mmCIF file of N, CA and C in Angstrom:
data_model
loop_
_atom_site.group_PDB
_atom_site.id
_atom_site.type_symbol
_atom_site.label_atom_id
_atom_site.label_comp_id
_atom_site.label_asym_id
_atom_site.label_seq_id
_atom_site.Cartn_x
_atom_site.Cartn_y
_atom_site.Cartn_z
ATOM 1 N N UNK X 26 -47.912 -40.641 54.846
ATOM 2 C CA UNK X 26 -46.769 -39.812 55.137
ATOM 3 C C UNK X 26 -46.425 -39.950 56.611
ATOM 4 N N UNK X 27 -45.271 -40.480 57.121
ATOM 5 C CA UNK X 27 -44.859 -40.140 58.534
ATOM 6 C C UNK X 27 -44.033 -39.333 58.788
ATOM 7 N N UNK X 28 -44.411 -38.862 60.118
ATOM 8 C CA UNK X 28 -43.704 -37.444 60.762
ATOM 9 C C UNK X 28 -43.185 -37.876 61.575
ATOM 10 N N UNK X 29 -41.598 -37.278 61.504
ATOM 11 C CA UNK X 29 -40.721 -37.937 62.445
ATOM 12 C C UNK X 29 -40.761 -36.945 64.016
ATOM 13 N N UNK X 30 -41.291 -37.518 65.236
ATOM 14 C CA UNK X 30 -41.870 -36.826 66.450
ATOM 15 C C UNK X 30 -40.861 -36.824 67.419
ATOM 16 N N UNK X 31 -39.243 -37.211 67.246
ATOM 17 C CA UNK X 31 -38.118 -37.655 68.039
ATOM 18 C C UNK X 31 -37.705 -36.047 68.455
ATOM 19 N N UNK X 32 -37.046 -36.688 69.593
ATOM 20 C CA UNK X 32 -36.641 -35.334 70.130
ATOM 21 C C UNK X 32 -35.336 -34.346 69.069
ATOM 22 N N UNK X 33 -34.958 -35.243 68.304
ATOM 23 C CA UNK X 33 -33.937 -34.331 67.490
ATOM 24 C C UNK X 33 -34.462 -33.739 66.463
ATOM 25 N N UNK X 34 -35.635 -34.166 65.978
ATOM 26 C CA UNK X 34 -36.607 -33.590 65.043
ATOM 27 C C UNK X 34 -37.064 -32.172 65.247
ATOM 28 N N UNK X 35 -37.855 -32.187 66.604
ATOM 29 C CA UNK X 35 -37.899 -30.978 67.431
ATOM 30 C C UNK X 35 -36.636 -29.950 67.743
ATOM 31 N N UNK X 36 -35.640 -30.357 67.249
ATOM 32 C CA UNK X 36 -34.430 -29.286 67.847
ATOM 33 C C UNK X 36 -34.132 -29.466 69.050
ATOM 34 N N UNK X 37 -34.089 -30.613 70.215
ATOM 35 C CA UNK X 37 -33.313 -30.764 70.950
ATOM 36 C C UNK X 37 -32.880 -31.868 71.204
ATOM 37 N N UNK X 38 -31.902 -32.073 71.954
ATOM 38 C CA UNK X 38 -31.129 -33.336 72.387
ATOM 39 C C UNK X 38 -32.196 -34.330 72.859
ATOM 40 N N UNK X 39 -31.959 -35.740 72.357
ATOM 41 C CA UNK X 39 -32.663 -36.483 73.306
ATOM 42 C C UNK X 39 -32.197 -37.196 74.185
ATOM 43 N N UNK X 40 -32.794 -36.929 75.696
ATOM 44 C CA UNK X 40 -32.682 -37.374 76.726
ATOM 45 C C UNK X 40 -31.838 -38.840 76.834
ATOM 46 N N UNK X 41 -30.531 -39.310 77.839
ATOM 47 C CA UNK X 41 -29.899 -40.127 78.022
ATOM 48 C C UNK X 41 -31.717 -41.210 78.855
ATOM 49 N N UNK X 42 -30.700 -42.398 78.064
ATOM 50 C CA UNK X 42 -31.935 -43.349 78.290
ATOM 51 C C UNK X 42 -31.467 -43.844 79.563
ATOM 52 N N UNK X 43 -32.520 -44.259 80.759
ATOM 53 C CA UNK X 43 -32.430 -44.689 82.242
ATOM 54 C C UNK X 43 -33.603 -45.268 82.350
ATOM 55 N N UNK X 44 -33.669 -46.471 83.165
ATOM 56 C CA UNK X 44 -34.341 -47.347 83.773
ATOM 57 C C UNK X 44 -35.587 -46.421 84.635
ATOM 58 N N UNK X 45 -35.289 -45.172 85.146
ATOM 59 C CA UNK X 45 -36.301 -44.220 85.881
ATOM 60 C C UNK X 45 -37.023 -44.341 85.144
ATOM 61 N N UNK X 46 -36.509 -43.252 83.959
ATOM 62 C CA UNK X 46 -37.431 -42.631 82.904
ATOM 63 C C UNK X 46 -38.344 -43.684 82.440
ATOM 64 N N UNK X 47 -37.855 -45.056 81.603
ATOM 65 C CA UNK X 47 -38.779 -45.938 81.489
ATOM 66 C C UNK X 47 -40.076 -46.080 82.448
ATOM 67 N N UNK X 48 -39.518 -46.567 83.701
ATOM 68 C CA UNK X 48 -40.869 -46.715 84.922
ATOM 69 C C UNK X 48 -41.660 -45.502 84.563
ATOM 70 N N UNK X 49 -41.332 -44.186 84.796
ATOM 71 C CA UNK X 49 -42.637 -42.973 84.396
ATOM 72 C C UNK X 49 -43.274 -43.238 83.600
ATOM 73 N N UNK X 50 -42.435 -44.011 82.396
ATOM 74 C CA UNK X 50 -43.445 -43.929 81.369
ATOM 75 C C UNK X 50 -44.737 -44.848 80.969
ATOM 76 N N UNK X 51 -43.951 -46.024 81.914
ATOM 77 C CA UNK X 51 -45.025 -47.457 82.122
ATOM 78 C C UNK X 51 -46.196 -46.936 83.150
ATOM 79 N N UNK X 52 -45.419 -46.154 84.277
ATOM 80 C CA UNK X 52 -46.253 -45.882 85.148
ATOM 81 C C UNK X 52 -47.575 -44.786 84.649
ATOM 82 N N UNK X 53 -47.361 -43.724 83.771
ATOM 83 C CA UNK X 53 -48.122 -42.997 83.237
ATOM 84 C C UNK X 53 -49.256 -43.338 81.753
ATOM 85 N N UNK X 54 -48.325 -44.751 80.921
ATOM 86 C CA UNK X 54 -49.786 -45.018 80.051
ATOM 87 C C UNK X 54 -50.368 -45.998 80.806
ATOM 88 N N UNK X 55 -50.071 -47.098 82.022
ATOM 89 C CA UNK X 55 -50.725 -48.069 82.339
ATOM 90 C C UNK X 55 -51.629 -47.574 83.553
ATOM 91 N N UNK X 56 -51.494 -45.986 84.112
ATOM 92 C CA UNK X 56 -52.238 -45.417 85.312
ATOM 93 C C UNK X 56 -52.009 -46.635 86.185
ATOM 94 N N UNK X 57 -50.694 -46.952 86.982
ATOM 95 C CA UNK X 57 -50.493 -47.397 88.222
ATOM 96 C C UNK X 57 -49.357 -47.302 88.537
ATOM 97 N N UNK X 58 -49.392 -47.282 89.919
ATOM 98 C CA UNK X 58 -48.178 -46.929 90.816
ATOM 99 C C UNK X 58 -46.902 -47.603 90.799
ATOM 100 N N UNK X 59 -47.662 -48.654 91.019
ATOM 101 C CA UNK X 59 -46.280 -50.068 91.483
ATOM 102 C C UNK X 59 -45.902 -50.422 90.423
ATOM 103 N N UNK X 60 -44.709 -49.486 89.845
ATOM 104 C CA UNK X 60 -44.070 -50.360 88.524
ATOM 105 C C UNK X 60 -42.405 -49.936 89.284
ATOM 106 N N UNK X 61 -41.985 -51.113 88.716
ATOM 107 C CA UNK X 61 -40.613 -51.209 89.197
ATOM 108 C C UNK X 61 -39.424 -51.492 87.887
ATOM 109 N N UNK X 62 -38.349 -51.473 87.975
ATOM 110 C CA UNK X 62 -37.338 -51.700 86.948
ATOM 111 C C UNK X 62 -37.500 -52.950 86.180
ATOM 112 N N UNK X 63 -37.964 -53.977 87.340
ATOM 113 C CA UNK X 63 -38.126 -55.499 86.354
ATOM 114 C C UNK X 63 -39.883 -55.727 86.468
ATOM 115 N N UNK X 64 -40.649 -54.809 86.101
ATOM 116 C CA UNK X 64 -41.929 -54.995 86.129
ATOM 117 C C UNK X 64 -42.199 -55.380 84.626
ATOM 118 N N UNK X 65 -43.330 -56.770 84.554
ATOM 119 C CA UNK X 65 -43.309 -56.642 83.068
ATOM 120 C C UNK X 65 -44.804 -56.009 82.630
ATOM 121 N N UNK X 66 -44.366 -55.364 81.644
ATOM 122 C CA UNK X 66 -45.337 -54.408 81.096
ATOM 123 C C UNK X 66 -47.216 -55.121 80.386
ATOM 124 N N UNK X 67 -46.467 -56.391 80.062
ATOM 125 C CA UNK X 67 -48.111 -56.984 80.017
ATOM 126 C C UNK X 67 -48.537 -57.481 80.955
ATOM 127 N N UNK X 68 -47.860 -58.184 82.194
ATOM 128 C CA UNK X 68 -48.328 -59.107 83.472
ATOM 129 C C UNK X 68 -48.821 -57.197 84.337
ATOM 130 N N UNK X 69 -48.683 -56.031 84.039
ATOM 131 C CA UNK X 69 -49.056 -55.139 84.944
ATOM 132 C C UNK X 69 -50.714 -54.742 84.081
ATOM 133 N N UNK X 70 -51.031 -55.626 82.879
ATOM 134 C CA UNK X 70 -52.071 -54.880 82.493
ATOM 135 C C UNK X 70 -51.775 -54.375 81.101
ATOM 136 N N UNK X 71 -50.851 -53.940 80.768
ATOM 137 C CA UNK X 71 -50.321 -53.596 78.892
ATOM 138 C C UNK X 71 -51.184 -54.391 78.014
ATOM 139 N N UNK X 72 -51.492 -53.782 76.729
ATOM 140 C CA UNK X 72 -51.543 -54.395 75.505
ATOM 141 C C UNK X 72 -50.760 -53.753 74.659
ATOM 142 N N UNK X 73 -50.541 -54.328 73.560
ATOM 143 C CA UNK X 73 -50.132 -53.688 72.178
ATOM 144 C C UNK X 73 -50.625 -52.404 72.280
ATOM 145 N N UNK X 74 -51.587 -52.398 72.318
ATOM 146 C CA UNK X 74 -52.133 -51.097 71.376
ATOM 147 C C UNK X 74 -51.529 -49.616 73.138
ATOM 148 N N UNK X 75 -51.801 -50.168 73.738
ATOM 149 C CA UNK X 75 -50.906 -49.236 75.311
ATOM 150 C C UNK X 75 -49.295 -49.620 74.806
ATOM 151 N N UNK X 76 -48.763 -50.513 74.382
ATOM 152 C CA UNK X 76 -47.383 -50.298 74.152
ATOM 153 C C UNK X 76 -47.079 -49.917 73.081
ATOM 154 N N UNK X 77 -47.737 -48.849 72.173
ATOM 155 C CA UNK X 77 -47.634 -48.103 71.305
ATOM 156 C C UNK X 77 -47.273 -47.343 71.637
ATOM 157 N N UNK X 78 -47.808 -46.646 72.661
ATOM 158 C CA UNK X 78 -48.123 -45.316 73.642
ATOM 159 C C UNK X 78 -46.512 -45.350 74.236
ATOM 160 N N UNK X 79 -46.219 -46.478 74.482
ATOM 161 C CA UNK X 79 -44.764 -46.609 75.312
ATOM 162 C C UNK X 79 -43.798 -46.285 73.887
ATOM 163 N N UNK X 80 -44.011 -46.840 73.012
ATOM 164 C CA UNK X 80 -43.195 -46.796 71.711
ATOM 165 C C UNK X 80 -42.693 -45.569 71.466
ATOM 166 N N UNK X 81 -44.082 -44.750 71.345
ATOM 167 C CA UNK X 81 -44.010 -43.173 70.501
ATOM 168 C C UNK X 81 -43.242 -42.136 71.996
ATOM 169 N N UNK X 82 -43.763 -42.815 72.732
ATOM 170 C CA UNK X 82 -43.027 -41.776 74.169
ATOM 171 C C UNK X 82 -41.688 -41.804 74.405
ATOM 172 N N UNK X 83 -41.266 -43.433 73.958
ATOM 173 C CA UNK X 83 -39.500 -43.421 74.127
ATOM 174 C C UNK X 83 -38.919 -43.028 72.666
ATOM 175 N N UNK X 84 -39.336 -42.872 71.234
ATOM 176 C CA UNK X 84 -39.143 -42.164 70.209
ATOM 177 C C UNK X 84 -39.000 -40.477 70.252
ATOM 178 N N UNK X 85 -40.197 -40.074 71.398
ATOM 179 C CA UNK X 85 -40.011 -38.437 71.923
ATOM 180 C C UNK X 85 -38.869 -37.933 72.709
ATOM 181 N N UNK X 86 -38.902 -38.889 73.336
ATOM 182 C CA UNK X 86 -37.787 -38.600 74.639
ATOM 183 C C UNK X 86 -36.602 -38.874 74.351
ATOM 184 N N UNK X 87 -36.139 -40.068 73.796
ATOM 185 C CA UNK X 87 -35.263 -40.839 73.969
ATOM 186 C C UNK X 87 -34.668 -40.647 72.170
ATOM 187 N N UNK X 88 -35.191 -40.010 71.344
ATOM 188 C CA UNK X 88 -35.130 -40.414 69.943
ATOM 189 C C UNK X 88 -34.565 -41.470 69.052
ATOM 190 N N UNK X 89 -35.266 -42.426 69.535
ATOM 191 C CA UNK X 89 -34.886 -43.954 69.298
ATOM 192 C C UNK X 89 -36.436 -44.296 69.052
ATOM 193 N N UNK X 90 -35.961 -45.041 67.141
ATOM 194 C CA UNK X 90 -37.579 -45.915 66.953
ATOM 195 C C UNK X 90 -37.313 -47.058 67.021
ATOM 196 N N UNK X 91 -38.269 -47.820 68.349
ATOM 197 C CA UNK X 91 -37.934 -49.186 68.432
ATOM 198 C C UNK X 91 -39.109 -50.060 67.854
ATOM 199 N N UNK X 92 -39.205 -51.370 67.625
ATOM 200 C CA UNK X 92 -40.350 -51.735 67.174
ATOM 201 C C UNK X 92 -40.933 -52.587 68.095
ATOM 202 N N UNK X 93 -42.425 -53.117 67.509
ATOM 203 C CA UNK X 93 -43.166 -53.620 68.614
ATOM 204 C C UNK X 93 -42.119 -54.948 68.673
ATOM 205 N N UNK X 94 -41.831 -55.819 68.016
ATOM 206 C CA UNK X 94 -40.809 -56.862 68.324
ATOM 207 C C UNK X 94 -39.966 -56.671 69.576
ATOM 208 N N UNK X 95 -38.897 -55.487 69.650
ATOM 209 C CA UNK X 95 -38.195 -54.866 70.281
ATOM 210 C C UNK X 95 -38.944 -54.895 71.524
ATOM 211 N N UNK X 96 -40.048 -54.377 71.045
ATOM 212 C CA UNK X 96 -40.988 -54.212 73.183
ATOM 213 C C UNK X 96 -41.374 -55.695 73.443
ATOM 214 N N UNK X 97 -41.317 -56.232 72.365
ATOM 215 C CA UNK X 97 -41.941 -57.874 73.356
ATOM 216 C C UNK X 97 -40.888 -58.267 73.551
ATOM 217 N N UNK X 98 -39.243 -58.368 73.453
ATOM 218 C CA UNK X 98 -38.097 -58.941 73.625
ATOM 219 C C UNK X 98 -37.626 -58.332 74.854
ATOM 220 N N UNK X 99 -38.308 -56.770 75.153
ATOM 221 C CA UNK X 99 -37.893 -56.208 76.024
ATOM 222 C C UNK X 99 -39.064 -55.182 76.919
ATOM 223 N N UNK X 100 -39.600 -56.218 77.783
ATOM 224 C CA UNK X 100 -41.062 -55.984 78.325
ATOM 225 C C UNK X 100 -41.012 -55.345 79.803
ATOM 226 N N UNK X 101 -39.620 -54.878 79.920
ATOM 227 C CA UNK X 101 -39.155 -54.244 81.433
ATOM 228 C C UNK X 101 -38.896 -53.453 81.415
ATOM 229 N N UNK X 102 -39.047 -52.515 81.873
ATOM 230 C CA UNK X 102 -37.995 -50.822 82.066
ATOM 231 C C UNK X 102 -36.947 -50.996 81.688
ATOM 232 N N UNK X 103 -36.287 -51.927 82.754
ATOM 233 C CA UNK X 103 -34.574 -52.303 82.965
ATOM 234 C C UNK X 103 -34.333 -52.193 81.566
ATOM 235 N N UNK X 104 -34.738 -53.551 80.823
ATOM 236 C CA UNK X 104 -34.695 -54.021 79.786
ATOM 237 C C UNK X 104 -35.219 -53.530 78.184
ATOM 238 N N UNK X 105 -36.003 -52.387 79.181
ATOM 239 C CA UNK X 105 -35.819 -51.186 77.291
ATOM 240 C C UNK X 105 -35.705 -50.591 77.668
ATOM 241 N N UNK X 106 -35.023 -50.137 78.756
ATOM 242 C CA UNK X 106 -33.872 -48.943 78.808
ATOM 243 C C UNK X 106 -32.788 -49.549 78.379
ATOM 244 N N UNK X 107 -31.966 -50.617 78.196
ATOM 245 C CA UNK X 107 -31.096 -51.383 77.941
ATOM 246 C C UNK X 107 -31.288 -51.488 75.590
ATOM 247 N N UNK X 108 -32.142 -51.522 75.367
ATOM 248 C CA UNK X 108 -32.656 -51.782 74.076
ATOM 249 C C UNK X 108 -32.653 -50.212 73.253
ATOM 250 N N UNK X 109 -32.769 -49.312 74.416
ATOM 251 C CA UNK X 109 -33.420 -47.863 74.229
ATOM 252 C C UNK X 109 -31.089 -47.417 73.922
ATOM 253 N N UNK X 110 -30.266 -47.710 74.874
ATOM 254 C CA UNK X 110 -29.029 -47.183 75.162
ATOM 255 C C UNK X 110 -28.193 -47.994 73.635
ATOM 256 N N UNK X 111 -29.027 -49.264 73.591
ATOM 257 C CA UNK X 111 -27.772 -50.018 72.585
ATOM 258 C C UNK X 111 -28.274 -49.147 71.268
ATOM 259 N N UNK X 112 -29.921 -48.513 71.174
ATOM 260 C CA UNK X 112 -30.179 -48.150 69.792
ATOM 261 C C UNK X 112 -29.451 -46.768 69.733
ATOM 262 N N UNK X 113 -29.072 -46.570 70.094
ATOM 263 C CA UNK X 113 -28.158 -45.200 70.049
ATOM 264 C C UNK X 113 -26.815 -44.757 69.671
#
């Protein structure tokens, strides 16, 4: 059975998608500082199983389910914030 965990599920709006928000979120499952808009998420240390963590966090926030395909096509902030705005 899956439970849908998106922010509209919960009863509120979900958050306009931005290149910031992405970096927090790289910056907070990968525990390091230096992440930038075109940082890529496996050359900083990522695996799959940590870009899950990125998956289900931009599904909360952002209420957009993207798939792991989606994160390897788009392994940058910039660039799934860009993936995160078109799924909408």
């Amino acid at each position: 059975m899956s439970v849908d965990t998106t922010a509209s599920a919960a009863g509120r709006s979900p958050a306009p998608a931005d290149t910031e928000g992405v970096v927090a979120m790289f910056r907070r499952v990968l525990e390091v500082d230096e992440v930038s808009a075109d940082s890529d998420f496996f050359l900083l240390g990522g695996d799959s199983l940590v870009a899950t963590r990125v998956l289900s966090a931009v599904a909360r926030t952002y209420g957009v389910e993207l798939t792991f395909a989606d994160f390897l096509d788009a392994p940058t902030p910039e660039r799934l914030a860009a993936k995160i705005a078109a799924a909408r």
